[in-house]
XYZ file of N, CA and C in Angstrom:
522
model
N 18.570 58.192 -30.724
C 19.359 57.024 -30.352
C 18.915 56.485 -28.996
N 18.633 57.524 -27.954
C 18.206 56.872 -26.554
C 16.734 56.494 -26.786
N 15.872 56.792 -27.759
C 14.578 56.374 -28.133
C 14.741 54.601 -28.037
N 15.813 54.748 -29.373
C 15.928 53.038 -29.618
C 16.314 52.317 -28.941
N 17.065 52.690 -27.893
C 17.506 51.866 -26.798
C 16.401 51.061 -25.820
N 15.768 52.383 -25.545
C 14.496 52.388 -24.675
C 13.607 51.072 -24.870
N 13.170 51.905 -26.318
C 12.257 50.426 -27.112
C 12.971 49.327 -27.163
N 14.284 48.887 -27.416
C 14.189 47.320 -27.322
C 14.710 46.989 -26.180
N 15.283 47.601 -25.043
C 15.435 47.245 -24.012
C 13.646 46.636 -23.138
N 12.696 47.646 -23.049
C 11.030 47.402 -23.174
C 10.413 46.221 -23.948
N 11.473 45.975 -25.232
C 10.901 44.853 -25.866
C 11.551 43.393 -25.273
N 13.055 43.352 -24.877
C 13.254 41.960 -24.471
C 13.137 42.295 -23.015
N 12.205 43.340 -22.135
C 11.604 43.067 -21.218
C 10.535 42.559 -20.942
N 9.425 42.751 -22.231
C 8.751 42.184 -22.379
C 8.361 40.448 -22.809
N 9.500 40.080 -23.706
C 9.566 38.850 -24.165
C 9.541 37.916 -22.859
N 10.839 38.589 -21.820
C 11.212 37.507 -20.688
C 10.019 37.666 -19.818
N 8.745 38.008 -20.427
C 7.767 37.954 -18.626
C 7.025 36.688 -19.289
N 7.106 35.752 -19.993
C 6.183 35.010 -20.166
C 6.961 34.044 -20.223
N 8.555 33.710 -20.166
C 9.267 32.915 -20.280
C 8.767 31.917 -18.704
N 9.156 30.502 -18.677
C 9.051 29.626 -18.093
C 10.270 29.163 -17.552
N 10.375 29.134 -16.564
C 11.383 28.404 -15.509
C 11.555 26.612 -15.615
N 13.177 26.518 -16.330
C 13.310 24.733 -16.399
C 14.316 24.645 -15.763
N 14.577 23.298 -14.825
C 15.662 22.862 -13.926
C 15.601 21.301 -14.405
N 16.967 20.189 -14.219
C 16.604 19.274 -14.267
C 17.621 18.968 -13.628
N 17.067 17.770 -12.944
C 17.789 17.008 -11.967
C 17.994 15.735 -12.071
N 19.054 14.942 -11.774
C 19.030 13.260 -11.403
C 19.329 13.135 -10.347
N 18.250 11.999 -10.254
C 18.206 11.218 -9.291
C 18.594 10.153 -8.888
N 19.789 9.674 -7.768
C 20.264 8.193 -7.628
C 19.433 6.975 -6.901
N 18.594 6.364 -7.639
C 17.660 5.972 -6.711
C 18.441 5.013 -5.886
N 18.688 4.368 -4.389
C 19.103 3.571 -3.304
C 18.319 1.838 -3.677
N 19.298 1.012 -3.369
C 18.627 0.195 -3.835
C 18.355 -0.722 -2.159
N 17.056 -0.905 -1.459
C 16.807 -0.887 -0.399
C 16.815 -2.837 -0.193
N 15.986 -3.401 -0.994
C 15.848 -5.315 -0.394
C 15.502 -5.517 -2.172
N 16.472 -6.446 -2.474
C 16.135 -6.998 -3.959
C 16.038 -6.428 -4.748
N 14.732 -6.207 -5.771
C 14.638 -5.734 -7.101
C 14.223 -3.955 -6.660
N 14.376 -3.989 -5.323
C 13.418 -2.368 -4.926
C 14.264 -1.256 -4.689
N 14.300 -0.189 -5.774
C 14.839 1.171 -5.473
C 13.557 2.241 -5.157
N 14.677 2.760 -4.410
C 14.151 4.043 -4.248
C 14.216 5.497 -3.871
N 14.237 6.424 -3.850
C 14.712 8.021 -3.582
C 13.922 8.907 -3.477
N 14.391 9.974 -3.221
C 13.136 11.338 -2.740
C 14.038 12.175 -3.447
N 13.180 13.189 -3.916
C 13.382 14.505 -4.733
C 12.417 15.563 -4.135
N 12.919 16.827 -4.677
C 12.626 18.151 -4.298
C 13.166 19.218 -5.082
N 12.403 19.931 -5.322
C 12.947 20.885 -5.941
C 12.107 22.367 -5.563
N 12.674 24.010 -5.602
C 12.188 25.338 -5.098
C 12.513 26.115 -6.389
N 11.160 26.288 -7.424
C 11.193 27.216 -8.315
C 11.376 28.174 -8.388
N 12.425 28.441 -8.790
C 12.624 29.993 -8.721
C 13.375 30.673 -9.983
N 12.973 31.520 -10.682
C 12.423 33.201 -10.085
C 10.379 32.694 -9.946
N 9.960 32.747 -9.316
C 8.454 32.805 -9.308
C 8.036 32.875 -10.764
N 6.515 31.948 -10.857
C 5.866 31.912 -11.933
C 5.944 30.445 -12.286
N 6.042 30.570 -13.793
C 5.895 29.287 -14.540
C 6.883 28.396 -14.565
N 6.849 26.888 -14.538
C 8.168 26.396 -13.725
C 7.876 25.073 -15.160
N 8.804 24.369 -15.420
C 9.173 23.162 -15.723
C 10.058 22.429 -15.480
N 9.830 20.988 -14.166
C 11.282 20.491 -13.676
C 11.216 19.093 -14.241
N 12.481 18.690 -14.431
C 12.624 17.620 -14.793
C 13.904 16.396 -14.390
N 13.039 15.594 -13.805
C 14.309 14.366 -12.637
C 14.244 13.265 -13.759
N 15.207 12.729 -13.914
C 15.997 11.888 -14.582
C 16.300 10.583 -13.435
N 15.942 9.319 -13.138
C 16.014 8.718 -12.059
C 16.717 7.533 -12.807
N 17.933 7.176 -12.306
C 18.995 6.017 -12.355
C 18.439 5.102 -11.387
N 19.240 3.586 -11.390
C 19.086 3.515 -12.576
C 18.109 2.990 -13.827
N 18.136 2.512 -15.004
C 17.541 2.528 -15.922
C 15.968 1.325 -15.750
N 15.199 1.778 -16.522
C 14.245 0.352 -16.345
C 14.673 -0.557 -17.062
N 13.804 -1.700 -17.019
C 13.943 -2.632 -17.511
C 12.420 -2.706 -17.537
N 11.730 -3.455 -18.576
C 10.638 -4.255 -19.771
C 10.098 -4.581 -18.096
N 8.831 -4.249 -18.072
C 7.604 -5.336 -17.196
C 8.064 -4.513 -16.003
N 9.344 -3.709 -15.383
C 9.738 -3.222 -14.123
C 8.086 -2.782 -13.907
N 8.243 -1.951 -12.257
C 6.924 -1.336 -11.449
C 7.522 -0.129 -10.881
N 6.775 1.084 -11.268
C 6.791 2.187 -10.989
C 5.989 3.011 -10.058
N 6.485 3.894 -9.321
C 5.553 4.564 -8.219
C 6.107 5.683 -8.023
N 5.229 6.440 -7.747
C 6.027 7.724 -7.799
C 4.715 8.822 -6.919
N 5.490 9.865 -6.348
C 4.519 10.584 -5.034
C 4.785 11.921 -5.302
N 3.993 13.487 -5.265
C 4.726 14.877 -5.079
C 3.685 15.468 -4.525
N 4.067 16.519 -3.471
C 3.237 17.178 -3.254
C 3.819 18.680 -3.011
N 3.130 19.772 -2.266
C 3.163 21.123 -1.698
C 2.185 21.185 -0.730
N 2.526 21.141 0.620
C 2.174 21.360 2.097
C 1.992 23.062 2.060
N 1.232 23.522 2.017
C 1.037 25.326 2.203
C 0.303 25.401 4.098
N 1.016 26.126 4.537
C 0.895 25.871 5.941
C 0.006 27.165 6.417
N -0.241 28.422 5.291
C -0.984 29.582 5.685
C -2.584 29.391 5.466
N -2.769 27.981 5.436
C -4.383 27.565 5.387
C -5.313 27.999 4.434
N -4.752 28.973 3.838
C -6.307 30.010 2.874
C -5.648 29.818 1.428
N -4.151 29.384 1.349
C -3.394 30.030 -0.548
C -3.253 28.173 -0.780
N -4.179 28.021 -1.725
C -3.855 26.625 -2.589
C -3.030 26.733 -3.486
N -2.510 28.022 -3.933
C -1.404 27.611 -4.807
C -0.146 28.202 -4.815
N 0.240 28.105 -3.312
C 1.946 28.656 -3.741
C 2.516 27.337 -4.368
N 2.495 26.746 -4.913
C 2.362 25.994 -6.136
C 1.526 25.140 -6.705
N 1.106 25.179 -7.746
C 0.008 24.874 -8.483
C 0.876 24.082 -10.113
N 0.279 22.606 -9.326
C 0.862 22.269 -10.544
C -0.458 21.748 -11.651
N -0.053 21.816 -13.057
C -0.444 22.012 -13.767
C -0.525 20.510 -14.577
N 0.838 19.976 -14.390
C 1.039 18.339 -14.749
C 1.902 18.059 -15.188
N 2.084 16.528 -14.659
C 3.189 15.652 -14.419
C 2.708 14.783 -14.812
N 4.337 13.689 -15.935
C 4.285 12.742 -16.746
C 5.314 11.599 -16.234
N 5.340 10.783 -15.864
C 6.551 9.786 -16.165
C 6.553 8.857 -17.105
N 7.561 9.644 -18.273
C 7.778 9.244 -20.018
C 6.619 8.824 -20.629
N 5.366 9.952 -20.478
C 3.937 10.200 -21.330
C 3.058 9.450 -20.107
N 3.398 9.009 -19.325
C 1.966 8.068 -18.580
C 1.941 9.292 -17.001
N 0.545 9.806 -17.617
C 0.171 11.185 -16.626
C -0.232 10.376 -15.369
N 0.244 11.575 -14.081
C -0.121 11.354 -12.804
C -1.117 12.097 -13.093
N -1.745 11.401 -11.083
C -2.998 11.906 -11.299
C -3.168 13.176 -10.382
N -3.734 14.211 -10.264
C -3.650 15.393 -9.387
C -4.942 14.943 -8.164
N -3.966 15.811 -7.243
C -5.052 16.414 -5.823
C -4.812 16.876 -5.188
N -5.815 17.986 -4.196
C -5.779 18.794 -3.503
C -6.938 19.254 -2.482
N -6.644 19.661 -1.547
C -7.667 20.084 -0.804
C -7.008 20.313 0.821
N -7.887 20.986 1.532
C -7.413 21.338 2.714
C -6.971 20.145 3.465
N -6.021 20.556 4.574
C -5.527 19.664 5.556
C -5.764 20.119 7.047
N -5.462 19.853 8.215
C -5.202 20.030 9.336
C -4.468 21.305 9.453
N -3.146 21.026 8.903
C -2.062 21.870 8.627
C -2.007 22.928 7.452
N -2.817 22.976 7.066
C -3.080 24.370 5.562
C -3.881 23.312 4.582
N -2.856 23.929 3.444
C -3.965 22.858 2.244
C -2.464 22.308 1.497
N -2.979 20.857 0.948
C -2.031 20.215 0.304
C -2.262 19.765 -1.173
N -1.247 19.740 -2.048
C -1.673 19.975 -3.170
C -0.437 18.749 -3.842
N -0.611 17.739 -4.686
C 0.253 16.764 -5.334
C -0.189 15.899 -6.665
N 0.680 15.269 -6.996
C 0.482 13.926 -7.988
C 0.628 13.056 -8.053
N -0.173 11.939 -8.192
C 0.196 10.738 -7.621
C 0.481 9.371 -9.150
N 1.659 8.966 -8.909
C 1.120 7.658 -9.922
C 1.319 5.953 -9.498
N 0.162 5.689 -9.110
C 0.185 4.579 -8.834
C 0.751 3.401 -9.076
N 1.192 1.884 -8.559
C 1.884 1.594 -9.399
C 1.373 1.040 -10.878
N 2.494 1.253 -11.278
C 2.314 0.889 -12.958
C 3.430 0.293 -13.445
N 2.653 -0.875 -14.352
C 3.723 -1.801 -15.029
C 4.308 -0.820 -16.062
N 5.618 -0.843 -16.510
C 6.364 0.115 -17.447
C 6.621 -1.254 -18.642
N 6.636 -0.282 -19.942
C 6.484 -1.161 -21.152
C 7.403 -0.682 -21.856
N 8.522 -0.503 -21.453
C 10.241 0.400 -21.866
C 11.200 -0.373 -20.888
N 12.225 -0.277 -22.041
C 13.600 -0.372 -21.332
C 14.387 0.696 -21.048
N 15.085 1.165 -20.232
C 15.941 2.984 -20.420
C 15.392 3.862 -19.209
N 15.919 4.945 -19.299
C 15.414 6.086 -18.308
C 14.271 6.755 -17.975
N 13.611 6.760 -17.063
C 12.517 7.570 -16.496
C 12.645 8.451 -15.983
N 11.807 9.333 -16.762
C 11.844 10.811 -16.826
C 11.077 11.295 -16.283
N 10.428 12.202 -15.116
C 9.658 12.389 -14.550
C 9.115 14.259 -14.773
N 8.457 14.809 -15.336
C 8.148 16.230 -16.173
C 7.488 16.741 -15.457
N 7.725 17.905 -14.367
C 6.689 18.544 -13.525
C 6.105 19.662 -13.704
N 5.109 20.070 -14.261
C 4.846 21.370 -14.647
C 4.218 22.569 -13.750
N 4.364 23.437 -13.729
C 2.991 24.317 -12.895
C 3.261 25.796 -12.799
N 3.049 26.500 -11.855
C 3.404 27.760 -11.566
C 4.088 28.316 -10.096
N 4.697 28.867 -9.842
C 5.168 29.108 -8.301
C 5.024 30.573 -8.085
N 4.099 31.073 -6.569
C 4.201 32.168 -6.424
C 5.212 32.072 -5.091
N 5.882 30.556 -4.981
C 6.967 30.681 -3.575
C 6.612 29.477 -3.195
N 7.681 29.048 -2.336
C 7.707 27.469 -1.604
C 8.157 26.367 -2.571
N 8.060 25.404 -2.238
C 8.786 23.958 -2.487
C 7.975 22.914 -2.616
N 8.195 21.586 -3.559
C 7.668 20.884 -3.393
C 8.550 19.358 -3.282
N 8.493 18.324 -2.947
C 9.065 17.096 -2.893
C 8.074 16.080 -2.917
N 8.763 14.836 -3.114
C 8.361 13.961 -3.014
C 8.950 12.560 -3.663
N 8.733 10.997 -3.196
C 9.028 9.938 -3.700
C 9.150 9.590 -4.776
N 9.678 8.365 -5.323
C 9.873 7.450 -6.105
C 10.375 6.722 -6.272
N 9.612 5.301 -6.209
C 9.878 4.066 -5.802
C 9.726 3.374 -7.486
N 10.525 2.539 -7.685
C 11.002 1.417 -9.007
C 11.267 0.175 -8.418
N 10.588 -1.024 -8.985
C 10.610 -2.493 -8.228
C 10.627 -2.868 -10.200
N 12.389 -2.966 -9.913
C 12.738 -4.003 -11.672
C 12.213 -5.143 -11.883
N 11.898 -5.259 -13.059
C 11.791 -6.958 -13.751
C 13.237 -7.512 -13.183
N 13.505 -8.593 -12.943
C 14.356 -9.566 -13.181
C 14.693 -9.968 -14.740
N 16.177 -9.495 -14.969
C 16.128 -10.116 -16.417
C 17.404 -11.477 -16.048
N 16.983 -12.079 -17.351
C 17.518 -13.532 -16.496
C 19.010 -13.016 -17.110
N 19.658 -14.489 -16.449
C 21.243 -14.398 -17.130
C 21.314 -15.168 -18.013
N 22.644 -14.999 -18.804
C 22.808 -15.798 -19.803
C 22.885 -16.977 -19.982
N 22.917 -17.979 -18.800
C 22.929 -19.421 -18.414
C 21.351 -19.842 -18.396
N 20.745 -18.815 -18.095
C 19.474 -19.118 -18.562
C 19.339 -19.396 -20.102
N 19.515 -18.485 -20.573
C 19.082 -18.785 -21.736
C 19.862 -19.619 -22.904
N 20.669 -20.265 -21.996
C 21.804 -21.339 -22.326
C 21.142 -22.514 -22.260
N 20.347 -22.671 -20.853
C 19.624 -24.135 -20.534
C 18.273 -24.030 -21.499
N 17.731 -22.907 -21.990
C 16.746 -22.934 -22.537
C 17.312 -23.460 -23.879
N 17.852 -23.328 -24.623
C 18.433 -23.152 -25.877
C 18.586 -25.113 -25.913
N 19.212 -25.230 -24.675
C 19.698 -26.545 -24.688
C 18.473 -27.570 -24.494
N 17.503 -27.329 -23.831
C 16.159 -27.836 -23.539
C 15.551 -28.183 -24.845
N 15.365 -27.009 -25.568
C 14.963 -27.045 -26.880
C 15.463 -28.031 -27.935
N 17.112 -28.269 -27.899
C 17.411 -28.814 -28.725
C 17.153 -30.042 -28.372
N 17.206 -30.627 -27.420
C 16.803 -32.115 -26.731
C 15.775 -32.194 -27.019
N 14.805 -31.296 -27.291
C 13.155 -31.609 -27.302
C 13.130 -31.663 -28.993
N 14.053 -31.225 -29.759
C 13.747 -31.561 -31.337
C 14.439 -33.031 -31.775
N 15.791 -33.205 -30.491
C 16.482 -34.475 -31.002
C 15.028 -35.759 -30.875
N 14.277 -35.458 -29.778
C 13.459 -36.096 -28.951
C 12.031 -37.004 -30.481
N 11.863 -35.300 -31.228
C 11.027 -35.666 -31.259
C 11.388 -35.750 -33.108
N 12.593 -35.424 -33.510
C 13.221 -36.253 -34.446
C 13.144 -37.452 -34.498
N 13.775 -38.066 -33.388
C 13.707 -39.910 -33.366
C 12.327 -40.770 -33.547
N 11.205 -39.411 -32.364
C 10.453 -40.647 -32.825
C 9.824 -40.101 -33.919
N 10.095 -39.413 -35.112
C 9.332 -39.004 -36.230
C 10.241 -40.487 -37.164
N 11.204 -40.363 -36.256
C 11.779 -41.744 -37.845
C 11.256 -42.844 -37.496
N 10.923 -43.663 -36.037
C 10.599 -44.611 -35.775
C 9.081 -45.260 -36.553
């Protein structure tokens, strides 16, 4: 009986060493001059190892909006590039781009996505993947919305239109 214990206690010790670390967060982005939000995030993986985080950033897009978005890990002991090592990051399938290399201050390691026109309406999801042997990482994200018009817009349009068929009614009879 203490045999069997042994073994599957050994066995779902084994299962949990390959398991992956997920957190998810939202984010309130600030809305700073006009169509421009923006906010900072951060997050500290933990238990060490394999990490998956995921920020949720309010509020929602809108069709044609502009996206930007920044992360990095500052390692300040100069020689370890990867007390975190990320592996990759998506905002809703459109991959950032990675980099790294020494600094002044240790070595710095992030993802960058430039801006980009977004071709969705709804929430942006931002998917960070990698590994942590310790430390933190943060960073930006900036959203500059489409303007969607109001409904008086599309009141005068509607009305434009119909003047332009009365228009060209008349002179089809003339």
């Amino acid at each position: 009986m203490k045999l069997k214990s042994l073994i599957a206690a050994a066995v779902l010790g084994a299962a949990t060493i390959g398991s992956a670390y997920a957190a998810s967060y939202t984010i309130n982005l600030t809305n700073t001059t006009g169509n421009l939000w923006t906010g900072g995030f951060n997050a500290t993986p933990s238990p060490l190892g394999a990490f998956t985080d995921t920020f949720t950033f309010t509020p929602d897009a809108t069709f044609g909006s502009t996206a930007q978005a920044f992360l990095a890990n500052l390692s300040v002991t100069g020689s370890d590039p990867a007390s975190i090592n990320f592996t990759s990051a998506n905002l809703n399938g459109i991959s950032l781009t990675g980099f790294g290399g020494p600094t002044v201050f240790g070595y710095a390691q992030g993802e960058v996505l430039a801006p980009t026109t977004l071709l969705f309406n709804g929430p942006m999801i931002l998917t960070v993947m990698g590994s942590s042997k310790g430390g933190s990482y943060g960073g930006t994200f900036n959203l500059n919305l489409a303007p969607v018009p109001e409904p008086e817009t599309y009141g005068m349009l509607l009305a434009g239109l119909g003047i332009l068929g009365f228009l060209a009614r008349r002179r089809k009879q003339s």
